[in-house]
Coordinates of C-alpha atoms in Angstrom, one line a residue:
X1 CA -175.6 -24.1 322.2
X2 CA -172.4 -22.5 320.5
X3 CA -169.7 -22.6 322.5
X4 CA -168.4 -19.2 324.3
X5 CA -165.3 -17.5 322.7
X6 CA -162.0 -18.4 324.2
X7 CA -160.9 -15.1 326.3
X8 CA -157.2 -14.7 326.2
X9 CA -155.7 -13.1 329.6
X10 CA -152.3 -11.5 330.6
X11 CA -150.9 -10.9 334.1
X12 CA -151.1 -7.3 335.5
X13 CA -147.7 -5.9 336.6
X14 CA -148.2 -5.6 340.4
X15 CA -146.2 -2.0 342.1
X16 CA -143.2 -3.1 343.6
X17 CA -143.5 -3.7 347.4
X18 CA -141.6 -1.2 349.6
X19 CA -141.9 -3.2 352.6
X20 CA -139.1 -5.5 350.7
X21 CA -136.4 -5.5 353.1
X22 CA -133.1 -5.0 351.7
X23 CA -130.3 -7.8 351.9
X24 CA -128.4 -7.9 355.6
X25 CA -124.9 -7.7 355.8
X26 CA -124.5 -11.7 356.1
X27 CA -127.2 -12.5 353.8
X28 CA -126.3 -14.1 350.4
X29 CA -129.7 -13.7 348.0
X30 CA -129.9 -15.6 345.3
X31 CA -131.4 -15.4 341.9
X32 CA -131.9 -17.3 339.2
X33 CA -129.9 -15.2 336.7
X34 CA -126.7 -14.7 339.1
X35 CA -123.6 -16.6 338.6
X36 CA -122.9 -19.5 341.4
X37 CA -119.4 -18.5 341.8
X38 CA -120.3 -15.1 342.2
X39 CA -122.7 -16.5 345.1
X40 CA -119.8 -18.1 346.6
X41 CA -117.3 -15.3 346.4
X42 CA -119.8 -13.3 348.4
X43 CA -120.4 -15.8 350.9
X44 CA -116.7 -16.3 351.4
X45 CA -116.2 -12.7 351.8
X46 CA -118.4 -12.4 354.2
X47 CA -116.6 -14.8 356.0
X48 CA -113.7 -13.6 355.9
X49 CA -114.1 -10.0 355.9
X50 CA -112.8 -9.2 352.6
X51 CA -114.0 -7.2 349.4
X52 CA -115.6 -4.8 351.9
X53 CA -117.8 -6.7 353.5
X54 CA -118.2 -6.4 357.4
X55 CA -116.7 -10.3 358.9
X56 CA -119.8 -12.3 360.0
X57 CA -119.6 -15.9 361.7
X58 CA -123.0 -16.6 360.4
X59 CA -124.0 -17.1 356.5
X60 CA -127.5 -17.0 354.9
X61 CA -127.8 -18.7 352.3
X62 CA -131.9 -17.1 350.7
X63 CA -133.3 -18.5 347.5
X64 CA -136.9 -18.7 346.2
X65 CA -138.5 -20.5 343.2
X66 CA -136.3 -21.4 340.9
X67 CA -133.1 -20.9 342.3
X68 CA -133.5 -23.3 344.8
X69 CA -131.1 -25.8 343.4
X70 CA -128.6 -23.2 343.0
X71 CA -129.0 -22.1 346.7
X72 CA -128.2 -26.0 347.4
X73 CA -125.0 -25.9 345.2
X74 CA -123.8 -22.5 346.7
X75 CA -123.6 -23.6 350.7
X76 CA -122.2 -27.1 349.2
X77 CA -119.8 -25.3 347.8
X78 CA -119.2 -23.2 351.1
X79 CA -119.2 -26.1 353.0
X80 CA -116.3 -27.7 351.4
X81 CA -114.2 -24.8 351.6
X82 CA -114.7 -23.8 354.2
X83 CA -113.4 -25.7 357.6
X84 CA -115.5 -26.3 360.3
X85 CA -118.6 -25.1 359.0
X86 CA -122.1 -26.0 360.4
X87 CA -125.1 -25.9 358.1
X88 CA -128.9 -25.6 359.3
X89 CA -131.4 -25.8 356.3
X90 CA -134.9 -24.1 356.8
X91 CA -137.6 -25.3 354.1
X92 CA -140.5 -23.3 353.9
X93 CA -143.2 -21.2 351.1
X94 CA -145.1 -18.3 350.5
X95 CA -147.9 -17.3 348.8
X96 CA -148.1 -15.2 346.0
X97 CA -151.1 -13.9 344.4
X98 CA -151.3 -13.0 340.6
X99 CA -154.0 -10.8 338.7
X100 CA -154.5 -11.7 335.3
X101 CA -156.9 -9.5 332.8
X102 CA -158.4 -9.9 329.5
X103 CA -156.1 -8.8 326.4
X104 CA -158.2 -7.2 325.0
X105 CA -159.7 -4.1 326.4
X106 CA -163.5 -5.3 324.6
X107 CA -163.5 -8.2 326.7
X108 CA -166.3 -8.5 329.3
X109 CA -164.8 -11.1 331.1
X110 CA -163.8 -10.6 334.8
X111 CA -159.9 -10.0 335.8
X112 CA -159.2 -13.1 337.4
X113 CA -156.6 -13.6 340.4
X114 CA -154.5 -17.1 341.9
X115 CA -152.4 -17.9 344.0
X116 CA -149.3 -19.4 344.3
X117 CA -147.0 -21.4 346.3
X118 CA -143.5 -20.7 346.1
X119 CA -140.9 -22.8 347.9
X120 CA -138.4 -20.8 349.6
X121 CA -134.9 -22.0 351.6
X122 CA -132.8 -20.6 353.8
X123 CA -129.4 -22.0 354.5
X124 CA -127.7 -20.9 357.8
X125 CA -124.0 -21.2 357.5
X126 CA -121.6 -21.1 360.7
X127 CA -118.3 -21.5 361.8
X128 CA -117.2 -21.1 365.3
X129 CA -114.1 -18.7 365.0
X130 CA -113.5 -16.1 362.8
X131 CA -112.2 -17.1 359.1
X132 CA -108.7 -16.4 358.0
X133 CA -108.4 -16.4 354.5
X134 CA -105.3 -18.4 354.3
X135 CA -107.6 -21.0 355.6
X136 CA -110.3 -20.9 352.8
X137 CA -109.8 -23.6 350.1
X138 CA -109.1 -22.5 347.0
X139 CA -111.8 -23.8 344.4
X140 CA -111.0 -26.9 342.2
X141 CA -112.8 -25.9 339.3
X142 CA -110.5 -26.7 336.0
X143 CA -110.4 -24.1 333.8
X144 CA -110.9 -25.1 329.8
X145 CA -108.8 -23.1 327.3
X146 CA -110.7 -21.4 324.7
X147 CA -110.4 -23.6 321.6
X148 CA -110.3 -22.7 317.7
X149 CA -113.7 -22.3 317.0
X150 CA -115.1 -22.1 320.2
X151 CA -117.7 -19.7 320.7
X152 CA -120.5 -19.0 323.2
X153 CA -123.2 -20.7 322.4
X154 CA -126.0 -18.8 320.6
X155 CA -130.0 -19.5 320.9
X156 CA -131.7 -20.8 318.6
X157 CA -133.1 -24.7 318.3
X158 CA -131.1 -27.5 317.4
X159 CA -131.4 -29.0 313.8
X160 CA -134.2 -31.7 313.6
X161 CA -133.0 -35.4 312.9
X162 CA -133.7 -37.3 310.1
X163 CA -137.2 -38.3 309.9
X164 CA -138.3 -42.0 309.7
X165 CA -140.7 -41.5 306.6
X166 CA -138.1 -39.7 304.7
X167 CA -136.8 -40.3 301.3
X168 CA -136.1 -44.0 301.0
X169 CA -133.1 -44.9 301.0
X170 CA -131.2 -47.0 297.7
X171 CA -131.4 -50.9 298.0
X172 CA -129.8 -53.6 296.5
X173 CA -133.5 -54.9 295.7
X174 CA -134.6 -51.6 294.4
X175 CA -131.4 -49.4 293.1
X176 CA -133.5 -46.3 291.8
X177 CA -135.7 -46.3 294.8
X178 CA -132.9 -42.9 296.0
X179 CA -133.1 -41.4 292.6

């Protein structure tokens, strides 16, 4: 029996949803493409009542997938500058379903659907009085001068090392062994 062709698949672009609730006024969202001190600078905001944001003594701190960890840095970072915060963590997931077709349009095969499980957290911040903000901290972050030279870094892969089967390398044995 020959075996079946390998069917290649790509995932169908779902509609967005419109039941998506926007962000709340104390509701920090975060993604995996913002900046943490951009997250923070919200959150303190809404803290304090600054940048126009409406003063809130309660944070959420909402992060999904792969922004997790930056979620966890973020109210860290609140919670240090902050005084007398309180921090309740709320680990949960959801399920997300994903349609996947054949590439090619000749294809018999079947679409084909999953599911996953994404984790999601939500990090209530609160202080019990308002927050002035005289009394935020500032951040300790150390910023490094821009050198000679220096610039962003660019993609791209990083040169290969040396292989261990290269050229052989000159001996006192075998002196021509480089040439």
């Amino acid at each position: 029996m020959a075996p079946a062709a390998e069917v290649k698949y790509k995932r169908v672009a779902k509609p967005a949803d419109d039941n998506v609730k926007p962000a709340a006024n104390n509701e920090v969202r975060i993604t995996s493409i913002g900046r943490v001190n951009n997250f923070v600078d919200e959150g303190i905001s809404i803290f304090t009542g600054t940048n126009g944001k409406t003063q809130s003594n309660t944070v959420r701190v909402l992060a999904r997938g792969a922004s997790l960890a930056k979620a966890v840095i973020v109210s860290e970072i609140l919670s240090r500058r902050i005084p007398g915060i309180k921090q309740k963590v709320d680990l949960g997931s959801n399920d997300v379903e994903e349609e996947f077709e054949p590439a090619d349009a000749e294809s018999k095969a079947d679409r084909i659907s999953r599911v996953r499980i994404v984790p999601s957290l939500e990090v209530t911040l609160t202080t019990a009085k308002p927050v002035k903000p005289e009394n935020v901290k500032e951040d300790s972050f150390i910023e490094r001068p821009a050198l000679v030279g220096d610039s962003p870094r660019r993609g791209g892969r990083r040169p290969r090392a040396r292989r261990p089967g290269g050229p052989p390398k000159a001996s006192v044995e075998n002196p021509d062994a480089a040439n």
